[in-house]
Short mmCIF file of C-alpha atoms in Angstrom, two decimals:
data_model
loop_
_atom_site.label_atom_id
_atom_site.label_comp_id
_atom_site.label_asym_id
_atom_site.label_seq_id
_atom_site.Cartn_x
_atom_site.Cartn_y
_atom_site.Cartn_z
CA UNK A 103 45.09 65.62 224.04
CA UNK A 104 44.46 65.32 220.29
CA UNK A 105 45.25 68.45 218.24
CA UNK A 106 43.92 69.24 214.75
CA UNK A 107 46.37 71.05 212.44
CA UNK A 108 44.46 72.77 209.65
CA UNK A 109 45.78 72.36 206.14
CA UNK A 110 44.93 74.81 203.34
CA UNK A 111 46.15 74.86 199.72
CA UNK A 112 49.39 76.85 199.70
CA UNK A 113 50.15 76.56 203.42
CA UNK A 114 53.76 75.71 204.26
CA UNK A 115 53.88 75.87 208.05
CA UNK A 116 51.63 72.89 208.74
CA UNK A 117 54.49 70.38 208.92
CA UNK A 118 56.39 72.54 211.41
CA UNK A 119 53.28 72.62 213.59
CA UNK A 120 52.53 68.90 213.27
CA UNK A 121 56.02 67.68 214.10
CA UNK A 122 56.68 70.13 216.94
CA UNK A 123 53.43 69.04 218.57
CA UNK A 124 54.19 65.35 218.14
CA UNK A 125 57.92 65.31 218.90
CA UNK A 126 58.48 68.24 221.27
CA UNK A 127 55.15 68.64 223.07
CA UNK A 128 54.21 64.97 223.05
CA UNK A 129 50.57 65.28 222.00
CA UNK A 130 48.71 63.52 219.21
CA UNK A 131 48.48 65.80 216.18
CA UNK A 132 46.69 65.16 212.88
CA UNK A 133 45.89 67.19 209.77
CA UNK A 134 42.38 68.34 208.96
CA UNK A 135 41.77 69.49 205.38
CA UNK A 136 40.25 72.86 204.46
CA UNK A 137 37.01 71.35 203.24
CA UNK A 138 36.47 69.12 206.28
CA UNK A 139 33.38 70.16 208.20
CA UNK A 140 33.91 68.61 211.62
CA UNK A 141 36.45 68.64 214.45
CA UNK A 142 34.79 65.79 216.31
CA UNK A 143 37.31 63.86 218.41
CA UNK A 144 39.80 66.74 218.68
CA UNK A 145 40.61 68.69 221.84
CA UNK A 146 42.44 71.67 220.35
CA UNK A 147 43.23 73.34 217.00
CA UNK A 148 46.45 74.75 215.52
CA UNK A 149 45.97 77.05 212.50
CA UNK A 150 49.52 77.21 211.09
CA UNK A 151 51.47 79.78 209.14
CA UNK A 152 52.33 79.79 205.47
CA UNK A 153 50.68 81.33 202.47
CA UNK A 154 47.20 79.84 202.24
CA UNK A 155 45.75 80.24 198.75
CA UNK A 156 48.90 82.12 197.77
CA UNK A 157 47.85 85.09 199.93
CA UNK A 158 45.66 86.27 197.04
CA UNK A 159 42.90 88.79 197.78
CA UNK A 160 44.15 89.48 201.35
CA UNK A 161 46.28 87.27 203.58
CA UNK A 162 43.99 84.70 205.19
CA UNK A 163 40.81 86.06 203.58
CA UNK A 164 40.07 83.01 201.39
CA UNK A 165 41.06 80.45 204.04
CA UNK A 166 38.77 82.19 206.53
CA UNK A 167 35.84 81.19 204.30
CA UNK A 168 36.76 77.49 204.16
CA UNK A 169 34.39 74.86 205.57
CA UNK A 170 36.84 73.93 208.31
CA UNK A 171 36.80 77.48 209.70
CA UNK A 172 33.07 77.19 210.41
CA UNK A 173 33.96 74.19 212.57
CA UNK A 174 36.83 76.12 214.19
CA UNK A 175 34.42 78.94 215.13
CA UNK A 176 32.03 76.48 216.80
CA UNK A 177 35.00 74.85 218.50
CA UNK A 178 36.23 78.19 219.88
CA UNK A 179 32.71 79.13 220.99
CA UNK A 180 32.74 75.97 223.12
CA UNK A 181 35.75 77.37 224.98
CA UNK A 182 38.32 74.94 223.58
CA UNK A 183 41.90 75.88 222.69
CA UNK A 184 42.67 77.45 219.31
CA UNK A 185 46.00 78.98 218.28
CA UNK A 186 46.71 80.75 214.99
CA UNK A 187 50.32 81.53 214.07
CA UNK A 188 51.40 84.01 211.36
CA UNK A 189 49.05 83.25 208.45
CA UNK A 190 46.95 81.44 211.04
CA UNK A 191 46.66 84.72 213.00
CA UNK A 192 45.61 86.46 209.78
CA UNK A 193 42.97 83.75 209.19
CA UNK A 194 41.57 84.10 212.73
CA UNK A 195 41.22 87.86 212.24
CA UNK A 196 39.62 87.44 208.80
CA UNK A 197 37.18 84.88 210.20
CA UNK A 198 36.09 87.23 213.01
CA UNK A 199 37.47 85.10 215.84
CA UNK A 200 39.86 87.90 216.74
CA UNK A 201 39.51 91.68 216.18
CA UNK A 202 41.70 93.80 213.91
CA UNK A 203 43.71 92.82 210.86
CA UNK A 204 47.29 92.22 209.70
CA UNK A 205 48.65 94.45 206.91
CA UNK A 206 51.94 94.98 205.10
CA UNK A 207 54.98 95.59 207.31
CA UNK A 208 55.82 99.23 207.94
CA UNK A 209 59.01 99.06 205.85
CA UNK A 210 57.28 97.05 203.06
CA UNK A 211 59.88 94.28 203.34
CA UNK A 212 59.55 90.61 204.23
CA UNK A 213 61.16 90.05 207.66
CA UNK A 214 62.71 86.77 208.79
CA UNK A 215 64.56 86.89 212.11
CA UNK A 216 64.27 86.11 215.80
CA UNK A 217 62.52 88.72 217.96
CA UNK A 218 62.10 89.24 221.70
CA UNK A 219 58.65 89.07 223.29
CA UNK A 220 57.10 89.49 226.71
CA UNK A 221 53.75 88.19 227.83
CA UNK A 222 51.35 90.94 228.87
CA UNK A 223 48.40 88.75 229.84
CA UNK A 224 49.56 86.18 232.39
CA UNK A 225 46.29 84.37 233.06
CA UNK A 226 45.26 82.70 229.78
CA UNK A 227 46.13 79.05 229.08
CA UNK A 228 48.57 80.31 226.42
CA UNK A 229 50.47 82.84 228.53
CA UNK A 230 50.38 81.60 232.11
CA UNK A 231 53.49 79.50 231.56
CA UNK A 232 55.53 82.26 229.90
CA UNK A 233 58.27 83.78 232.03
CA UNK A 234 60.43 86.84 231.31
CA UNK A 235 61.63 87.73 227.84
CA UNK A 236 61.36 84.95 225.25
CA UNK A 237 62.95 84.67 221.82
CA UNK A 238 60.80 83.46 218.92
CA UNK A 239 61.33 83.71 215.12
CA UNK A 240 59.13 85.70 212.77
CA UNK A 241 58.80 85.31 208.98
CA UNK A 242 56.23 87.57 207.36
CA UNK A 243 55.55 90.37 204.91
CA UNK A 244 52.13 91.31 206.31
CA UNK A 245 52.57 91.19 210.08
CA UNK A 246 51.66 94.71 211.10
CA UNK A 247 48.70 94.40 213.47
CA UNK A 248 46.22 97.28 213.22
CA UNK A 249 42.82 98.02 214.78
CA UNK A 250 40.72 101.06 215.55
CA UNK A 251 41.16 103.06 218.76
CA UNK A 252 38.06 101.58 220.40
CA UNK A 253 39.26 98.03 219.78
CA UNK A 254 42.74 98.82 221.06
CA UNK A 255 41.27 100.33 224.23
CA UNK A 256 39.18 97.17 224.76
CA UNK A 257 42.16 94.90 224.23
CA UNK A 258 44.10 96.90 226.81
CA UNK A 259 41.32 97.18 229.39
CA UNK A 260 40.26 93.52 229.05
CA UNK A 261 43.84 92.23 229.38
CA UNK A 262 43.71 90.61 225.94
CA UNK A 263 47.14 91.60 224.65
CA UNK A 264 49.02 88.32 224.84
CA UNK A 265 52.50 89.44 223.71
CA UNK A 266 54.36 92.62 222.88
CA UNK A 267 57.60 93.02 220.91
CA UNK A 268 60.40 94.11 223.24
CA UNK A 269 63.47 93.65 221.01
CA UNK A 270 66.15 96.29 221.63
CA UNK A 271 65.95 97.34 217.97
CA UNK A 272 62.24 97.98 218.39
CA UNK A 273 58.98 96.87 216.87
CA UNK A 274 59.86 94.86 213.72
CA UNK A 275 56.74 95.51 211.62
CA UNK A 276 55.02 98.65 212.94
CA UNK A 277 52.20 96.90 214.82
CA UNK A 278 50.05 99.23 216.89
CA UNK A 279 51.08 99.18 220.55
CA UNK A 280 53.99 96.83 219.70
CA UNK A 281 51.41 94.01 219.67
CA UNK A 282 52.70 90.57 218.66
CA UNK A 283 49.69 88.52 219.74
CA UNK A 284 46.16 88.91 221.10
CA UNK A 285 43.47 86.82 222.79
CA UNK A 286 39.74 86.51 222.36
CA UNK A 287 37.42 87.53 225.19
CA UNK A 288 37.51 84.10 226.88
CA UNK A 289 41.27 83.70 226.49
CA UNK A 290 41.03 80.32 224.74
CA UNK A 291 41.89 81.69 221.27
CA UNK A 292 45.38 83.08 220.66
CA UNK A 293 46.65 84.72 217.47
CA UNK A 294 50.32 85.69 217.15
CA UNK A 295 52.74 86.51 214.33
CA UNK A 296 55.91 84.90 215.85
CA UNK A 297 56.27 81.14 215.38
CA UNK A 298 56.49 79.21 218.69
CA UNK A 299 56.49 75.92 216.77
CA UNK A 300 59.86 76.93 215.27
CA UNK A 301 61.41 77.43 218.72
CA UNK A 302 60.99 74.04 220.33
CA UNK A 303 64.48 72.51 219.96
CA UNK A 304 67.92 73.80 220.94
CA UNK A 305 69.14 73.02 217.41
CA UNK A 306 66.61 75.58 216.12
CA UNK A 307 68.19 78.29 218.27
CA UNK A 308 65.54 78.54 220.99
CA UNK A 309 63.22 76.39 223.04
CA UNK A 310 61.13 79.32 224.25
CA UNK A 311 58.19 78.28 222.09
CA UNK A 312 57.63 75.39 224.48
CA UNK A 313 56.47 77.87 227.12
CA UNK A 314 53.51 78.72 224.90
CA UNK A 315 52.74 75.35 223.30
CA UNK A 316 52.78 73.47 226.61
CA UNK A 317 49.30 74.93 227.05
CA UNK A 318 48.22 71.87 225.07
CA UNK A 319 49.33 69.60 227.89
CA UNK A 320 48.38 71.84 230.82
CA UNK A 321 44.65 72.01 230.08
CA UNK A 322 42.44 69.10 231.13
CA UNK A 323 40.14 67.71 228.45
#
C-alpha cells in the first residue's frame, strides 16, 4: 500500500498525516504537490487538514481547483480509497466528491478538543473496523456540516453517514444531524472533521484513530 498525502500552500496537517501513516499504520506515504497532475503508482489518497491557501474565499474552495484534485477525482471514480480530514473534508465537498458544505461553527468560535464519535455506517472500508464510541480530536472554526433536506434524506437512506458526534455535552459545531463524517455513494471516499491521524499513539491521548486508518492495510490492492 502506497498512500499519497496531498500538500497545498498553507496546509499544516500534512506532516501529521504522513508520519501517522508511516509510523503507526506501517504503510508507505509520500507527498504529492498541489500542481501535480498524476497519482500513478499510488493506492490511496489522504487529503489532510490545515488551512490551504489561508482559507481565503471559502475553506477548501481554492485547493479544490488545484491540478491534483482533478487526479483525485479520477482516482475516486476508479473506486480507490480517498480520505479527507478537516480542511481535507472541506476540499472534498468543494470539489464535488462529497455533497454539502462546511461553514462557520454555530458559536462562531474555533474549537480544539477531543470529541466522542460513533460509526453509523458499518460496511465501508473506513467504518467496518470501528467499534463502540471512539474519541478523536477536532480543531476547526468552520466545521458545521450543512446540506439541503433532499441531500440529508439521501445520506440517511443510502447509509452514507459515516460518523455522528455523541459527546455528552452535545454536537460541538452545530452540524446537521450531528454529522461528523460522510461517505460517497460507493463508500470509498470518506470526509470527516475529526482528526484520526492525531489519535494514533497513547502519548497523544487516544489510539482510536487507528480503527479508521487501518482501512489502508485492510483493503487489497
